[in-house]
Coordinates of C-alpha atoms and ligand atoms in Angstrom, one line a residue:
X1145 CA 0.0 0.0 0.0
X1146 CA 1.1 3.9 -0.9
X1147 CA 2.5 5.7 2.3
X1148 CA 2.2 9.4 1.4
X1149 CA 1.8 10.5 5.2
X1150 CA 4.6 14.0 4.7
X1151 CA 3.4 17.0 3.7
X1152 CA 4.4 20.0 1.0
X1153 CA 5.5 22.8 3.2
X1154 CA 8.3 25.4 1.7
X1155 CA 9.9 23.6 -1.6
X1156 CA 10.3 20.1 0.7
X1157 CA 8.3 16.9 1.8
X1158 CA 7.8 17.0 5.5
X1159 CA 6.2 14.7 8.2
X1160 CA 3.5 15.8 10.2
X1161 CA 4.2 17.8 13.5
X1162 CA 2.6 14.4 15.3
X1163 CA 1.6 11.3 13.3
X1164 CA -2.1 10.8 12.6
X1165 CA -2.2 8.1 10.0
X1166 CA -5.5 7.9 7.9
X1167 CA -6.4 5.3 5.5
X1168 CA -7.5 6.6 1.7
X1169 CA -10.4 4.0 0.7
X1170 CA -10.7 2.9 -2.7
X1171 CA -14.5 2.8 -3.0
X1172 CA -14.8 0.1 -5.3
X1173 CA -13.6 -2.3 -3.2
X1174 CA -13.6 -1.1 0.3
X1175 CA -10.4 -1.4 1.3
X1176 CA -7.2 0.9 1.7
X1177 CA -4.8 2.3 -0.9
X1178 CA -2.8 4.8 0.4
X1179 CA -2.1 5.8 3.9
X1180 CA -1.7 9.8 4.5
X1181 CA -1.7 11.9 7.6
X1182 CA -4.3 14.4 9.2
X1183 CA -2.3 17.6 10.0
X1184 CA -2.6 19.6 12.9
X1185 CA -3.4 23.3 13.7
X1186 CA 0.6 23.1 14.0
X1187 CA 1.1 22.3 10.4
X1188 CA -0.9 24.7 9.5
X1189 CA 0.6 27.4 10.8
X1190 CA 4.3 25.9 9.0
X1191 CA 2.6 26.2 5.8
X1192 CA 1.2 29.5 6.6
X1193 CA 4.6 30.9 7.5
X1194 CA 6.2 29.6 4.6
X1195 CA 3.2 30.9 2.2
X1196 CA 3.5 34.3 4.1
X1197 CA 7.4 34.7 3.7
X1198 CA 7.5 34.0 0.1
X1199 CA 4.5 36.3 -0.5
X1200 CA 6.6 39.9 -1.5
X1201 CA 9.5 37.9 -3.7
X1202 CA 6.5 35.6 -5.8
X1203 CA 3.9 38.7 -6.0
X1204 CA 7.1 41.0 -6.8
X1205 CA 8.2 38.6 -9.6
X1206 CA 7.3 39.6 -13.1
X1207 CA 3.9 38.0 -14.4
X1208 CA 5.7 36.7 -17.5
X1209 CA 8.2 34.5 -15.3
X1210 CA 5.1 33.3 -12.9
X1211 CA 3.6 32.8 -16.3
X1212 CA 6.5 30.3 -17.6
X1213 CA 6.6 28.3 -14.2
X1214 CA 2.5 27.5 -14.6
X1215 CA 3.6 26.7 -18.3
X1216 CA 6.5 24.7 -16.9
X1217 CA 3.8 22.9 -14.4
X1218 CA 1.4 22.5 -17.7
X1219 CA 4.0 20.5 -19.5
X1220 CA 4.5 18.1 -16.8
X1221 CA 0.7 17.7 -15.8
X1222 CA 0.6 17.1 -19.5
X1223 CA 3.4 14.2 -19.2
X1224 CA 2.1 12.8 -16.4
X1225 CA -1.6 12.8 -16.7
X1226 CA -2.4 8.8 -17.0
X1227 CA -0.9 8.7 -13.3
X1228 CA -3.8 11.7 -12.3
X1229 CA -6.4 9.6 -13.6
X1230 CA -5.3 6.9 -11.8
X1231 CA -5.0 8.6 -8.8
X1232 CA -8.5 10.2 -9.4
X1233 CA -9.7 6.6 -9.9
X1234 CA -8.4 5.3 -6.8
X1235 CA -9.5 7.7 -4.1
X1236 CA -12.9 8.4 -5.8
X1237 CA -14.2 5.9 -8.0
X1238 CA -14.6 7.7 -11.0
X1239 CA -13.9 5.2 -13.9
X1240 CA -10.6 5.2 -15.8
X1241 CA -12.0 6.6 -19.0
X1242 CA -14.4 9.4 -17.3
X1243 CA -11.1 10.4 -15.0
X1244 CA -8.3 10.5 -18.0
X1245 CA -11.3 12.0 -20.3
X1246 CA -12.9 14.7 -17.8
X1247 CA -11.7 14.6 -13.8
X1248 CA -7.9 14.9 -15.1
X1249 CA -8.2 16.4 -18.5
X1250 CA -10.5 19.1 -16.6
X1251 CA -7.5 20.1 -14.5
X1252 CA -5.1 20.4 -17.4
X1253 CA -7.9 22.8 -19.6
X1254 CA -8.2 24.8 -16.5
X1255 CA -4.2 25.4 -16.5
X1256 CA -4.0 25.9 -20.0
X1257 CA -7.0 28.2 -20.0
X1258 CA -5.9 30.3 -17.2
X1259 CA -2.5 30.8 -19.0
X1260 CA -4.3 32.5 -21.7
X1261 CA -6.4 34.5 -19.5
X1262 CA -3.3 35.6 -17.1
X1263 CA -1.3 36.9 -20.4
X1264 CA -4.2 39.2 -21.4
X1265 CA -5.0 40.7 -18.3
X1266 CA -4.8 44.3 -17.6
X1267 CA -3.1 44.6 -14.3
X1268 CA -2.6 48.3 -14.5
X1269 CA -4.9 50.9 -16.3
X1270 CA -6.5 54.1 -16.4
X1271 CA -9.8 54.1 -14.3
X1272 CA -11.0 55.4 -17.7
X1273 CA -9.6 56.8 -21.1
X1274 CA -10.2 60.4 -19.8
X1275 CA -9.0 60.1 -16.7
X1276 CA -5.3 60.3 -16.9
X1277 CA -4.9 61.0 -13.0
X1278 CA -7.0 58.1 -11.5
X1279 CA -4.9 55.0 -12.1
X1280 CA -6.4 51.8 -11.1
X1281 CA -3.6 48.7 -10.1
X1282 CA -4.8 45.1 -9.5
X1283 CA -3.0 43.4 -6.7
X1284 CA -2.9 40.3 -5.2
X1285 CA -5.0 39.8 -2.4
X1286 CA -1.9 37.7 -0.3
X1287 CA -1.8 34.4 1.1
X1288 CA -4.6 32.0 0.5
X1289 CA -6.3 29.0 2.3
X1290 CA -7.9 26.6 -0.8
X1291 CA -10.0 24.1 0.6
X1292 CA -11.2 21.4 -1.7
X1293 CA -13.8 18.6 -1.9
X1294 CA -13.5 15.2 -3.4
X1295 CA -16.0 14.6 -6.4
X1296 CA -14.2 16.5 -8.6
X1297 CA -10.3 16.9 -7.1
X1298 CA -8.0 18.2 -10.1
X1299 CA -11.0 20.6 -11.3
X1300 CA -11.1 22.8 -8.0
X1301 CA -7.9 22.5 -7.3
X1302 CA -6.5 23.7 -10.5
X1303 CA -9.6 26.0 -10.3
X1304 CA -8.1 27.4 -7.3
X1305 CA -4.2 27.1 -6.9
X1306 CA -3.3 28.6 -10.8
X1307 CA -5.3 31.8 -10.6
X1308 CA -3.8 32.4 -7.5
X1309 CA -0.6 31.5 -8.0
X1310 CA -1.1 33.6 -11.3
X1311 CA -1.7 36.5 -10.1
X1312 CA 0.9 36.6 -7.3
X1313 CA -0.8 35.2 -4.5
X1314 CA 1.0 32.0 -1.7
X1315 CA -1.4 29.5 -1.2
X1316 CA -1.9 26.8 1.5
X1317 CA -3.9 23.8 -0.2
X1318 CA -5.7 21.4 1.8
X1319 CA -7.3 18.8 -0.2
X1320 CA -10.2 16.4 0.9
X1321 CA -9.2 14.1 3.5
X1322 CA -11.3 11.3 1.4
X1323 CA -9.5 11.8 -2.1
X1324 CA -6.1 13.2 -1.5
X1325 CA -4.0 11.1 -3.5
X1326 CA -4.6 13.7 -7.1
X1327 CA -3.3 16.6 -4.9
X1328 CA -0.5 14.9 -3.6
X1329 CA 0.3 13.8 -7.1
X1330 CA -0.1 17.5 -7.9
X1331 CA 2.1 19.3 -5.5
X1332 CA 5.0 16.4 -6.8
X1333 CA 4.2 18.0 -10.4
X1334 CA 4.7 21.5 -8.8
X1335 CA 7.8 20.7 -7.7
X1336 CA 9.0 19.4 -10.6
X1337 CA 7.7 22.7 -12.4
X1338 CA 10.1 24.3 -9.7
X1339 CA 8.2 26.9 -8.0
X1340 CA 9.7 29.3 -5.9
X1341 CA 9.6 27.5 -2.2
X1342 CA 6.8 28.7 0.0
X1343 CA 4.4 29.9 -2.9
X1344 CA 2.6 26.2 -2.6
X1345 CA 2.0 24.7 0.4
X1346 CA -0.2 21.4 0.8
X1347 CA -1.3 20.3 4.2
X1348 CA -3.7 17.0 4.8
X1349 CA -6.3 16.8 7.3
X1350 CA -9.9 16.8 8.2
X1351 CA -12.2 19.8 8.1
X1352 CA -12.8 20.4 11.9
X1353 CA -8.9 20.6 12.5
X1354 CA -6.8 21.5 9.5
X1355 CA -10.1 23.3 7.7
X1356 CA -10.7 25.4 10.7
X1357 CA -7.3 26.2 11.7
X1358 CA -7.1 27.4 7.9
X1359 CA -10.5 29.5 8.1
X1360 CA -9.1 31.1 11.8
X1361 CA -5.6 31.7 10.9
X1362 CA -5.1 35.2 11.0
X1363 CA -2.2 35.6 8.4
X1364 CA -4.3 33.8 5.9
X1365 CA -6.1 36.7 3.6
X1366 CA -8.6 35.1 1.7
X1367 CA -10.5 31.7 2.0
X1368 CA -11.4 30.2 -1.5
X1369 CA -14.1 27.4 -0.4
X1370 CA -15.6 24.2 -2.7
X1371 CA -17.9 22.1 -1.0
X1372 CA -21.0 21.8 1.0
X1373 CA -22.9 24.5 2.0
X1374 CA -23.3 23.9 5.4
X1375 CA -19.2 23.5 5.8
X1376 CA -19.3 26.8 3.3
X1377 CA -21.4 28.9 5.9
X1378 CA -19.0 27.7 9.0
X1379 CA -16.4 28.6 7.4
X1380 CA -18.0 32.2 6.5
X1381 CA -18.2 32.2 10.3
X1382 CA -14.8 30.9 11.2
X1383 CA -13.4 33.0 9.1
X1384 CA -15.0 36.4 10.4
X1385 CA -12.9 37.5 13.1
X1386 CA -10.2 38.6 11.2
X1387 CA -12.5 39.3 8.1
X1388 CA -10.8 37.6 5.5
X1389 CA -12.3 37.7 1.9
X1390 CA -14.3 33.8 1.7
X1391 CA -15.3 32.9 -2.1
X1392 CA -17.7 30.0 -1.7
X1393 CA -18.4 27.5 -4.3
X1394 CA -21.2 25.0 -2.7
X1395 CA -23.8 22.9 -3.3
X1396 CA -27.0 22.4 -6.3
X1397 CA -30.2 21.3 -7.0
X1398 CA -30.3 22.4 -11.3
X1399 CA -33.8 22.4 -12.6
X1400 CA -33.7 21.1 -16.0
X1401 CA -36.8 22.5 -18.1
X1402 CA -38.0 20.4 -20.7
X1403 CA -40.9 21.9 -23.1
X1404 CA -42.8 19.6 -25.5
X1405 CA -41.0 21.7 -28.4
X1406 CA -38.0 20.5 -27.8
X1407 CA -36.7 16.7 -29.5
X1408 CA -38.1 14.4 -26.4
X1409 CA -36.0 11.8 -26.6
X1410 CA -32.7 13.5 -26.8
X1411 CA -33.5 15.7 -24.3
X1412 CA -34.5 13.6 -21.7
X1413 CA -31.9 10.7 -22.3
X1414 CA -28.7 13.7 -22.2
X1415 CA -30.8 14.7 -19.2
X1416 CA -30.8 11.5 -17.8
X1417 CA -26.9 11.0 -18.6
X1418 CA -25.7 14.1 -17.2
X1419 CA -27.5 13.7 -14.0
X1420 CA -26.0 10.2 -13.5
X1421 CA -22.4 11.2 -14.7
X1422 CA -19.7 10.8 -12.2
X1423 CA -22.0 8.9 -10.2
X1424 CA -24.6 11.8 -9.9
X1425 CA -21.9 13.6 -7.8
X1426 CA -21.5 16.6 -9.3
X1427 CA -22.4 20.0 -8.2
X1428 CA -23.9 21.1 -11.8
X1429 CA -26.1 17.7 -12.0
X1430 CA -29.2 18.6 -13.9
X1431 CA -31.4 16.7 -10.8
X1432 CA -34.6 17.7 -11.1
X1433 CA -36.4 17.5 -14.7
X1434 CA -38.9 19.2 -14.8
X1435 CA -41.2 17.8 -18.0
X1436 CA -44.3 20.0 -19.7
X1437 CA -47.2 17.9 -19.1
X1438 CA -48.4 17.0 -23.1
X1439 CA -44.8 15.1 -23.2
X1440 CA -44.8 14.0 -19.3
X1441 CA -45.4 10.0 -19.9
X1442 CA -42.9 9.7 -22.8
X1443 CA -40.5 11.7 -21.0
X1444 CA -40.8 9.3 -17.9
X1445 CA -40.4 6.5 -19.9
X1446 CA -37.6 7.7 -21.3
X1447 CA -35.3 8.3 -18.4
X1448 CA -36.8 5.2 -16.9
X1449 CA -34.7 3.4 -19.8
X1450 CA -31.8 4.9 -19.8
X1451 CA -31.3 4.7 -16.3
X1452 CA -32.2 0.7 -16.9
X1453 CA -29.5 0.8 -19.5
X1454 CA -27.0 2.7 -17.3
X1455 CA -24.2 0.5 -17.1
X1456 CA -22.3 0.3 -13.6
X1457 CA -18.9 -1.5 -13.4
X1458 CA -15.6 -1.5 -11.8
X1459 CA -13.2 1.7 -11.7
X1460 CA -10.4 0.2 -13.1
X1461 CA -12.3 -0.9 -16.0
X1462 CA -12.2 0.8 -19.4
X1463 CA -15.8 2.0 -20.4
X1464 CA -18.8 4.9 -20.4
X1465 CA -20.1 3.0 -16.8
X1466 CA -21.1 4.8 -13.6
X1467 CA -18.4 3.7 -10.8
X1468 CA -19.7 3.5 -6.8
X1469 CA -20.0 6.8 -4.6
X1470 CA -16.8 8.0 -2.9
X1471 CA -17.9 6.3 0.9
X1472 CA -20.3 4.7 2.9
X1473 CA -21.4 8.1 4.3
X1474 CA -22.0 9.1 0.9
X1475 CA -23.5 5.5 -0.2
X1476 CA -26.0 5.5 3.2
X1477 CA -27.1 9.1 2.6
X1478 CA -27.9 8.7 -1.4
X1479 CA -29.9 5.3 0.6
X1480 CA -31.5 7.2 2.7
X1481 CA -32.8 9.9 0.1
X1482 CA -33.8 7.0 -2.4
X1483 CA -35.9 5.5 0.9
X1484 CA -37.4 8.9 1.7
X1485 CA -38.8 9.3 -2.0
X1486 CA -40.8 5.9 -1.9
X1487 CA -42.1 7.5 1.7
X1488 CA -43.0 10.4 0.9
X1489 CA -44.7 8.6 -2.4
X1490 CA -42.8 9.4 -5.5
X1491 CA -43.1 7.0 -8.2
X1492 CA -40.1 4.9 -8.5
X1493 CA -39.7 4.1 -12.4
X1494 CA -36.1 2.8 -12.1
X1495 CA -33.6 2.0 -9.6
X1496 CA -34.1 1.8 -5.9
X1497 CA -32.7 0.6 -2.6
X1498 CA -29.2 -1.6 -2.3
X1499 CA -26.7 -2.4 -4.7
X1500 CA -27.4 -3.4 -7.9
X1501 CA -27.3 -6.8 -8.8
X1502 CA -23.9 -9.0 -9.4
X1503 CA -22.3 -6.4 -6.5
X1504 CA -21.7 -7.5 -3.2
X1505 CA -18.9 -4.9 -2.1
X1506 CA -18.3 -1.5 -3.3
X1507 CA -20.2 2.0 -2.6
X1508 CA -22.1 0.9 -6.1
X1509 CA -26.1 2.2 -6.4
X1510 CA -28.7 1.9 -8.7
X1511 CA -29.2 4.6 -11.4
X1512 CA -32.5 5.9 -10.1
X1513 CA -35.6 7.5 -11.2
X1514 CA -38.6 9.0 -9.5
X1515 CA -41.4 10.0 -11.3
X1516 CA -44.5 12.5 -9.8
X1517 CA -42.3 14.2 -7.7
X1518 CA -43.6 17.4 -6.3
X1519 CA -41.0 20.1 -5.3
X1520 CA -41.9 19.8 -1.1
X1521 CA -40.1 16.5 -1.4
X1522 CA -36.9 16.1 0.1
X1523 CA -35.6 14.1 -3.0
X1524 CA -36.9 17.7 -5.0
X1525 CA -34.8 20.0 -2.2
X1526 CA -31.6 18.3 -1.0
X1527 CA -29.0 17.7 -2.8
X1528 CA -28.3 14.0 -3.7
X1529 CA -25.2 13.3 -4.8
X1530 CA -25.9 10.6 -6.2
X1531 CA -27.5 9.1 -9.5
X1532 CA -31.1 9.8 -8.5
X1533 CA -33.1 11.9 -11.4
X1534 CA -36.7 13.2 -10.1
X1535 CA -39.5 14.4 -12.8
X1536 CA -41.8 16.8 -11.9
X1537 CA -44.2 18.2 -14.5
X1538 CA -45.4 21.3 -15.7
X1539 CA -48.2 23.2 -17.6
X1540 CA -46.4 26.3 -18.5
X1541 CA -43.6 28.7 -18.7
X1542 CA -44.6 30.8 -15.2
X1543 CA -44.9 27.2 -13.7
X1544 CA -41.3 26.2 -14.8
X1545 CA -40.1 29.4 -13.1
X1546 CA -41.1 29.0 -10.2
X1547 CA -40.3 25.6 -9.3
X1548 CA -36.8 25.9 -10.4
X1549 CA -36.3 28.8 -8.3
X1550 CA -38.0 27.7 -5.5
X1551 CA -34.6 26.0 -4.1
X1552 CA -32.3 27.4 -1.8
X1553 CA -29.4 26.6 -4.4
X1554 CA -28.8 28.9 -7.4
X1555 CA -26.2 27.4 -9.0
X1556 CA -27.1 25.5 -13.2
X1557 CA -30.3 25.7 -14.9
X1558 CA -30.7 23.7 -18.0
X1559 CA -33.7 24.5 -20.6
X1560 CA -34.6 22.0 -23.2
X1561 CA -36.6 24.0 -26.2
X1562 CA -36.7 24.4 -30.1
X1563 CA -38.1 28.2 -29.6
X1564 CA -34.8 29.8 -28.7
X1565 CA -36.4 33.0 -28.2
X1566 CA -38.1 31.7 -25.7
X1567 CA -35.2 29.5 -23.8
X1568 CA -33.7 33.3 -23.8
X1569 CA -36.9 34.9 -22.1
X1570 CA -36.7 32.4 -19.3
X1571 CA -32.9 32.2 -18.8
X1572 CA -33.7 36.2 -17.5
X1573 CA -36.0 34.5 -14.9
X1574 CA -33.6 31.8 -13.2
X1575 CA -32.3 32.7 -9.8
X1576 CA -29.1 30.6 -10.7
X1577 CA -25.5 31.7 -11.8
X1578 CA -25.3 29.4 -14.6
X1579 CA -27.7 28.3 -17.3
X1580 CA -27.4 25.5 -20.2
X1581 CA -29.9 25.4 -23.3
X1582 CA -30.0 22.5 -25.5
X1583 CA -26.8 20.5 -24.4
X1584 CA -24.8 23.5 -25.0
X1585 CA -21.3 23.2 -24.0
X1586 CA -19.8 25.9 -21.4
X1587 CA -17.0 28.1 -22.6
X1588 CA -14.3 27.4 -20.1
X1589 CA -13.2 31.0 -19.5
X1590 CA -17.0 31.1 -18.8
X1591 CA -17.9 32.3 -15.1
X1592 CA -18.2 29.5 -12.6
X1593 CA -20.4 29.9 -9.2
X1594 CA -23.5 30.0 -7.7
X1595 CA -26.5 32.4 -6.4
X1596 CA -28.1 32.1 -2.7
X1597 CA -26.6 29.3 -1.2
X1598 CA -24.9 27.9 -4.2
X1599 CA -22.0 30.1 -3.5
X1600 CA -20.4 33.8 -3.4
X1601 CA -17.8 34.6 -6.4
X1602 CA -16.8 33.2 -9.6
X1603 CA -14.0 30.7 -11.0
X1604 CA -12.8 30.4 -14.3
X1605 CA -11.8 32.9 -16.7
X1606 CA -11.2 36.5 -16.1
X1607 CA -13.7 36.5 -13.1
X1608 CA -11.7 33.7 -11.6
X1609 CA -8.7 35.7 -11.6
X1610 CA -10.3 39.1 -10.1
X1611 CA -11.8 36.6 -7.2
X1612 CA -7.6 36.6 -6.4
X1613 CA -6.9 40.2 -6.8
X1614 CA -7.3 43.6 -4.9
X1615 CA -8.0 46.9 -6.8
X1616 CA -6.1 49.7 -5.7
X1617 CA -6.9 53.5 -6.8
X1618 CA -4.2 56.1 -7.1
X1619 CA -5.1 59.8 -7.3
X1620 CA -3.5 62.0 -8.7
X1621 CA -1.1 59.5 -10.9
X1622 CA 0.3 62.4 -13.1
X1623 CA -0.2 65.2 -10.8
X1624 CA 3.4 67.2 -10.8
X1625 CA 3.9 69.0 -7.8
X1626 CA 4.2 72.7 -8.9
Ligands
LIG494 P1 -17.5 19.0 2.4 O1 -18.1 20.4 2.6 O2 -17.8 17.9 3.3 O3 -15.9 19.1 2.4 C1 -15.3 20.0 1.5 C2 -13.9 20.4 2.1 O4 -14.1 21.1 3.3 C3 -13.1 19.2 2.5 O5 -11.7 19.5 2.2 C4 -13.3 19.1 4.0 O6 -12.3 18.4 4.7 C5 -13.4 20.5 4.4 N1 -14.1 20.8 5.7 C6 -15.1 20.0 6.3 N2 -15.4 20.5 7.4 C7 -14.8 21.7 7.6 C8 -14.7 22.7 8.6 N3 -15.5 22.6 9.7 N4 -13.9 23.7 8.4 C9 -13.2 23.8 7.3 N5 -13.1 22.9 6.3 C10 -13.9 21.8 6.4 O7 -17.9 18.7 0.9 P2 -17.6 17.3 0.1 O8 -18.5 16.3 0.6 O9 -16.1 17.1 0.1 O10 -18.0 17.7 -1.4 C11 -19.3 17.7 -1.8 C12 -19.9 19.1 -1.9 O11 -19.1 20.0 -2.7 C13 -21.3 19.1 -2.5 O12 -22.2 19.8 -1.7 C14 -21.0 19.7 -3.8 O13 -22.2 20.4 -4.4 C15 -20.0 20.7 -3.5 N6 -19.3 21.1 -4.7 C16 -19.5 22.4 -5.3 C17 -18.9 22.8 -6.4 C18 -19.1 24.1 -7.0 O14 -18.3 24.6 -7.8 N7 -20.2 24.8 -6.7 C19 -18.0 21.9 -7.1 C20 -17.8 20.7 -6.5 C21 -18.4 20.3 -5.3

């Protein structure tokens, strides 16, 4: 078994302050892989130091040069990137071909995307063109804490650690405790790139120790959150006493709106397929489908078969199969939900309670559907995680509003509809950072983040950046003393 149990503090591998061994599961078969260690409030304040004392060198080094190292750490991620899927694989399930093809290839897009953005980016300008005294400068906002969660590892942490690294910013990473093995894997390849020691700092450890040392510590500037909401708002509290700046990326429950214009049937099975992907843990999943009534039965019966034809299978296998959940927590809380729908009297069409059949070991569920689900129900309102699709109909456009915003998430909306000009008039209406019509890809320079309790802040692109960055205002910039 892997022993990975030091940690990345200052350019060098070091062991925990006091061992605390933890076991990384592999959730397909239930049993250890690697062994790391949970880090102390100690460790965090090593890391800290070390990200504070490189702070003025990095964020004093020319953006072209913090450019070439990222470009330096692209080539390498590039090199390497069968071992991050593998990684990816191992500490989360996802299956080889969805973790070279999306988990790890997402991490390396982000890199290279971010590269692009970072060499176009005004850091100094005018406040406007007639303005020649009022001089705007875009600063980094100092040392960081990145906390991460585990469904999707190398896309938040790439989302995270090269915009800030970009625009001058130290960072202390701590990773989930469940699927650590990508970010150690990471910080190796950011070695290799040969960052300045101290600008990348990754500590191990559970949220209630390492997490809240991170949200407390008062040379730490700015918190840059992915996970849960309720972790998200503690952290907002943690966090307040020496008012750091917390962007929070958290939690979803996407409506996806179906009308009877649009093609049923591919529609409701890329519907289907999306909310299942990576197990149906995804922040973004499409969860609730909400179907206009005249196509209501054929829609049903759609997703009812393509869950039925949902293939599940082993991690290691090649293949377009759903793997297990990431843990038993996660495997008895996706039971739970699945158990509350047939009690609050959903209409199970596919799926259901326990494993499916041929597994006997593994955090492996069934592809589920509910149909006649009404929005009260707690399969409508919480978020899954899991592969569990609920249909709710519809009779009309004000209808489909107002279910989809009546969530306390705000973070994708999907609409399904041949009338474009009308997918655009209700896009205006969704309470919800994102929305997707038709299947449409998402630019990746495209803002990423939530409204209400989906998050605060963007990621990606420009806005992903400026979530990193200060604005200062000088007055008087060509004022000569007379
Ligand atoms: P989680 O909130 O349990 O954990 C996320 C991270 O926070 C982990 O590193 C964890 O160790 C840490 N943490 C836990 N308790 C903490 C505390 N008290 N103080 C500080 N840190 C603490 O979430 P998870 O189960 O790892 O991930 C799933 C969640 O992430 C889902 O709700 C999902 O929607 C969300 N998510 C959101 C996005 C997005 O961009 N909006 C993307 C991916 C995942």
């Amino acid at each position: 078994m892997l022993r990975k149990t030091n940690f990345y503090i200052n350019g060098a591998w070091i062991p925990p302050t006091l061992p605390n061994d933890f076991d990384v599961i592999n959730p397909a078969t239930e049993k250890p892989v690697c062994v790391i260690s949970l880090g102390s409030s100690k460790d965090v304040n090593k890391a800290v130091t070390a990200a504070k004392n490189s702070f003025d060198i990095w964020n004093n080094t020319p953006i072209k040069e913090r450019i070439l190292k990222i470009e330096k750490l692209a080539e390498i991620y590039e090199i390497r990137v069968d071992e991050m899927a593998k990684a990816i694989s191992m500490e989360m399930g996802a299956p080889i071909d969805l973790a070279i093809n999306s988990q790890a290839a997402a991490g390396i897009g982000h890199i290279r995307s971010f590269i692009r953005v970072l060499k176009e980016f005004k850091f100094e300008h005018y406040l406007r063109d007639d303005t020649p005294d009022e001089f705007l400068i875009h600063e980094a906002v100092g040392v960081c804490g990145l906390i991460t969660p585990w469904n999707w590892p190398m896309n938040q942490v790439t989302m995270k650690v090269i915009p800030a690294l970009g625009v001058g910013c130290t960072v202390v990473l701590k990773p989930s405790e469940i699927a650590p093995m990508s970010s150690l894997l990471f910080a190796e390849f950011m070695d290799e790139a040969g960052f300045l020691d101290g600008v990348f700092n990754l500590i191990n450890g559970d949220g209630p120790t390492v997490g809240d040392a991170i949200g407390r510590h008062p040379d730490i500037d700015m918190i840059s959150f992915t996970g849960s909401t309720k972790v998200g708002i503690g952290l907002t509290r943690s966090s307040a006493d020496t008012v750091k700046r917390v962007a929070l990326e958290m939690g979803g429950k996407g409506a996806n709106i179906i009308f009877a214009d649009a093609n049923i049937t591919e529609a409701v099975k890329r519907g289907a397929i999306h909310c299942f992907n990576n197990t149906g843990q995804s922040c973004n999943a499409p969860s609730r489908m909400l179907v206009e009534r005249s196509v209501y039965d054929e829609a049903v019966e759609i997703a009812s078969t393509t869950a039925k034809n949902t293939a599940i299978g082993q991690p290691n296998e090649h293949g377009n199969h759903i793997g297990p959940l990431v843990s038993e927590a996660q495997f008895n809380k996706v039971q739970d939900l699945i158990q509350s729908g047939i009690d609050e009297g959903a209409r199970l069409v596919a799926g259901g309670i326990g494993r499916p059949d041929g597994f006997n070991r593994g955090y492996f569920v069934q592809a589920t559907v509910f149909a006649d689900v009404n929005n009260s129900m707690r399969i409508a309102r919480e978020e899954i995680f899991g592969p569990v699709l609920s249909i709710i109909p519809f009779d009309d456009e004000a209808e489909a509003i107002k279910i989809s915003n009546d969530t306390k998430y705000g973070l994708t909306n999907y609409v399904q509809s041949g009338d474009i000009l009308r997918a655009q008039r209700i896009s205006r209406h969704l309470r919800s950072g994102m929305v997707v019509f038709n299947g449409a890809s998402r630019h990746p320079e495209s803002p990423f983040g939530g409204y209400k309790q989906s998050g605060k802040g963007r990621e990606g692109g420009i806005y992903g950046l400026e979530e990193f960055l200060e604005v200062k205002a000088i007055s008087g910039w060509n004022t000569v003393i007379r």
